[in-house]
Amino acid sequence: MTNPSHRSWPVPGRSARAALFTAIGATGLVVLTACGGGGSGSGSDGSSAGESDVASIASPGKAVGTPTRTTDPDAGRPVIRLDSSAEETNRMWDSWYACLRAKGGPLKGAPTTPAEKAGAKACASKQPITPPELDPAKNPDYSDDLRVWVKCLKAHGVRVTMVGDSDYSFDPSQPNPPHFNEIENACQVKAFQK
């Protein structure tokens, strides 16, 4: 692919672990909400309005409104939107690369040394997340959306073909048409945005 920007789309997404943690957290929230509901009106045992018939357990030593840690490894990271401009996207990636350079993280590949691992961990909150619509694990319509994207690109003169149900390939022997980045972004928004 001859696209010089960071926009090599679509990119297979994050691991299923993040989705699992999100599902577990949402299930826990539903259970806690269902168990802690307040009553209204007068209870059959003579309790006054606003008192709950369900007992609740207070957390010792924890003030109300105290922020809690999340198990979501992607929490707080910048998210690239489908309609993000190339400049916005590049600014997010450049911020992450600048952090990696400053902290000694790997600029290519996975961290191998203890120093690179420490640098990667220190900069993890700055690593951009690709749009969730482009993540096959988060988008149940990914294959259909990808077909629409490829069809749109072809209509604008881009030599691209589907490979299987969830991948694509550009023809390296053909140059991309003028304004390729704009065409790619417009087709991506058309295909993946709901």
C-alpha positions as a printed NumPy array, in Angstrom:
array([[  0.   ,   0.   ,   0.   ],
       [  1.41 ,   3.413,  -0.897],
       [ -0.557,   5.397,   1.662],
       [  2.022,   7.332,   3.744],
       [ -0.322,   8.279,   6.577],
       [ -1.098,   6.215,   9.652],
       [ -4.49 ,   5.371,   8.139],
       [ -3.982,   1.795,   7.   ],
       [ -7.619,   0.792,   7.269],
       [ -9.288,  -1.394,   8.357],
       [ -7.007,  -2.911,  10.963],
       [ -8.034,  -6.012,  12.873],
       [ -8.766,  -4.785,  16.384],
       [ -7.795,  -5.276,  19.956],
       [ -7.945,  -8.653,  21.611],
       [-11.181, -10.167,  22.775],
       [ -9.937,  -9.683,  26.333],
       [-11.003,  -6.025,  26.349],
       [-14.485,  -7.012,  25.153],
       [-14.659,  -9.691,  27.834],
       [-13.705,  -7.196,  30.577],
       [-16.328,  -4.765,  29.295],
       [-18.999,  -7.482,  29.294],
       [-18.055,  -8.595,  32.814],
       [-18.165,  -5.003,  34.059],
       [-21.549,  -4.356,  32.455],
       [-22.973,  -7.566,  33.942],
       [-21.703,  -6.596,  37.381],
       [-23.268,  -3.153,  37.054],
       [-26.642,  -4.651,  36.106],
       [-26.524,  -7.044,  39.069],
       [-25.555,  -4.264,  41.492],
       [-28.261,  -1.97 ,  40.166],
       [-30.909,  -4.699,  40.425],
       [-29.928,  -5.553,  43.988],
       [-29.653,  -1.998,  45.281],
       [-32.921,  -0.485,  44.03 ],
       [-34.781,   1.814,  46.386],
       [-38.396,   1.388,  47.386],
       [-41.102,   3.963,  47.028],
       [-44.235,   4.436,  49.015],
       [-44.985,   2.587,  52.198],
       [-43.771,  -0.975,  52.593],
       [-45.995,  -3.806,  53.833],
       [-43.985,  -3.905,  57.048],
       [-44.725,  -0.263,  57.865],
       [-41.411,   1.132,  56.589],
       [-41.518,   4.732,  55.493],
       [-41.332,   5.949,  51.898],
       [-37.859,   5.916,  50.374],
       [-36.556,   3.033,  52.492],
       [-35.543,  -0.097,  50.636],
       [-36.706,  -3.589,  51.461],
       [-33.305,  -4.796,  50.201],
       [-30.368,  -4.679,  52.581],
       [-27.221,  -3.053,  51.269],
       [-23.644,  -3.3  ,  52.421],
       [-21.584,  -0.163,  52.754],
       [-17.939,  -0.23 ,  51.753],
       [-15.846,   0.568,  54.818],
       [-13.535,   3.543,  54.475],
       [-14.671,   4.468,  50.993],
       [-16.152,   7.886,  50.502],
       [-19.11 ,   8.338,  48.192],
       [-18.014,   9.532,  44.763],
       [-14.454,   8.239,  45.091],
       [-13.209,   7.221,  41.638],
       [-12.527,   3.533,  41.174],
       [ -9.99 ,   1.818,  38.987],
       [-11.247,   0.271,  35.799],
       [-10.223,  -3.099,  34.418],
       [-10.589,  -1.822,  30.843],
       [ -7.051,  -1.515,  29.416],
       [ -8.349,   0.971,  26.813],
       [ -9.89 ,   3.416,  29.312],
       [ -8.663,   6.957,  28.77 ],
       [ -6.898,   6.257,  25.474],
       [ -7.638,   8.541,  22.516],
       [-10.115,   7.02 ,  20.071],
       [ -9.855,   7.748,  16.368],
       [-13.303,   8.419,  14.909],
       [-14.335,   7.345,  11.433],
       [-14.623,  10.982,  10.427],
       [-11.307,  12.066,  11.994],
       [ -9.201,  14.017,   9.552],
       [ -5.749,  12.801,   8.578],
       [ -4.3  ,  15.701,  10.586],
       [ -6.237,  14.717,  13.735],
       [ -5.269,  11.082,  13.343],
       [ -1.61 ,  11.89 ,  12.712],
       [ -1.572,  14.216,  15.734],
       [ -2.785,  11.353,  17.978],
       [ -0.198,   8.911,  16.614],
       [  2.572,  11.537,  16.783],
       [  1.773,  12.173,  20.454],
       [  2.151,   8.469,  21.212],
       [  5.418,   8.183,  19.219],
       [  6.806,  11.272,  20.986],
       [  6.041,   9.638,  24.341],
       [  7.738,   6.403,  23.258],
       [ 10.836,   8.339,  22.166],
       [ 10.931,  10.267,  25.439],
       [ 10.357,   7.212,  27.655],
       [ 12.525,   4.732,  25.728],
       [  9.686,   2.631,  24.347],
       [  9.992,   0.675,  21.103],
       [  9.213,   2.667,  17.956],
       [  8.751,  -0.52 ,  15.928],
       [  7.551,  -3.904,  17.024],
       [  6.943,  -5.245,  20.479],
       [  9.091,  -4.216,  23.442],
       [ 11.919,  -6.658,  24.153],
       [ 14.121,  -5.111,  26.847],
       [ 12.994,  -4.11 ,  30.341],
       [ 13.536,  -0.443,  29.426],
       [ 11.377,  -0.754,  26.3  ],
       [  8.662,  -2.533,  28.29 ],
       [  8.694,   0.249,  30.894],
       [  8.527,   2.899,  28.138],
       [  5.643,   1.122,  26.414],
       [  3.74 ,   0.851,  29.686],
       [  4.332,   4.537,  30.497],
       [  2.91 ,   5.548,  27.105],
       [  0.04 ,   3.04 ,  26.894],
       [ -2.558,   5.702,  27.733],
       [ -1.495,   7.754,  24.693],
       [ -1.722,   4.953,  22.103],
       [ -4.695,   5.682,  19.832],
       [ -7.471,   3.153,  19.409],
       [ -8.707,   2.614,  15.874],
       [-12.419,   3.228,  15.353],
       [-14.445,   0.409,  16.932],
       [-16.411,   0.082,  13.683],
       [-13.177,  -1.14 ,  12.046],
       [-12.647,  -3.844,  14.662],
       [-14.132,  -7.183,  13.552],
       [-14.475,  -8.212,  17.218],
       [-16.627,  -5.152,  18.01 ],
       [-18.545,  -4.767,  14.741],
       [-20.839,  -7.705,  13.909],
       [-21.394,  -6.235,  10.423],
       [-17.679,  -5.864,   9.677],
       [-17.571,  -8.192,   6.64 ],
       [-20.604,  -6.55 ,   5.012],
       [-19.265,  -3.06 ,   5.765],
       [-15.879,  -4.01 ,   4.304],
       [-17.545,  -5.143,   1.058],
       [-19.303,  -1.754,   0.797],
       [-15.961,   0.005,   1.44 ],
       [-14.171,  -1.997,  -1.286],
       [-17.028,  -1.379,  -3.751],
       [-16.877,   2.375,  -3.043],
       [-13.098,   2.469,  -3.523],
       [-13.392,   0.598,  -6.824],
       [-16.035,   3.084,  -7.999],
       [-13.45 ,   5.842,  -7.445],
       [-10.709,   4.092,  -9.431],
       [ -8.817,   2.403,  -6.591],
       [ -7.505,  -1.06 ,  -7.492],
       [ -8.583,  -3.077,  -4.463],
       [-10.044,  -6.555,  -4.074],
       [-11.639,  -8.525,  -1.249],
       [ -9.57 , -11.363,   0.174],
       [-11.866, -13.777,   1.95 ],
       [-14.633, -12.271,   4.069],
       [-12.665,  -9.897,   6.237],
       [ -9.583,  -8.672,   4.401],
       [ -8.622,  -6.724,   1.301],
       [ -5.623,  -6.165,  -0.937],
       [ -4.464,  -3.211,  -3.026],
       [ -2.921,  -3.81 ,  -6.454],
       [  0.707,  -2.67 ,  -5.97 ],
       [  1.278,  -2.383,  -9.728],
       [ -1.29 ,   0.419, -10.051],
       [ -0.824,   3.892,  -8.57 ],
       [ -3.553,   5.244,  -6.335],
       [ -5.746,   7.938,  -7.884],
       [ -5.226,  11.597,  -6.966],
       [ -6.729,  12.515,  -3.588],
       [ -6.586,   8.883,  -2.456],
       [ -6.732,   9.775,   1.252],
       [ -9.933,  11.775,   0.789],
       [-11.505,   8.972,  -1.274],
       [-10.486,   6.359,   1.29 ],
       [-11.906,   8.39 ,   4.191],
       [-15.192,   9.191,   2.413],
       [-15.719,   5.536,   1.475],
       [-14.862,   4.433,   4.988],
       [-17.442,   6.773,   6.537],
       [-20.037,   5.679,   3.97 ],
       [-19.414,   1.973,   4.583],
       [-18.834,   1.736,   8.323],
       [-20.753,   4.613,   9.899],
       [-24.233,   3.661,  11.038]])
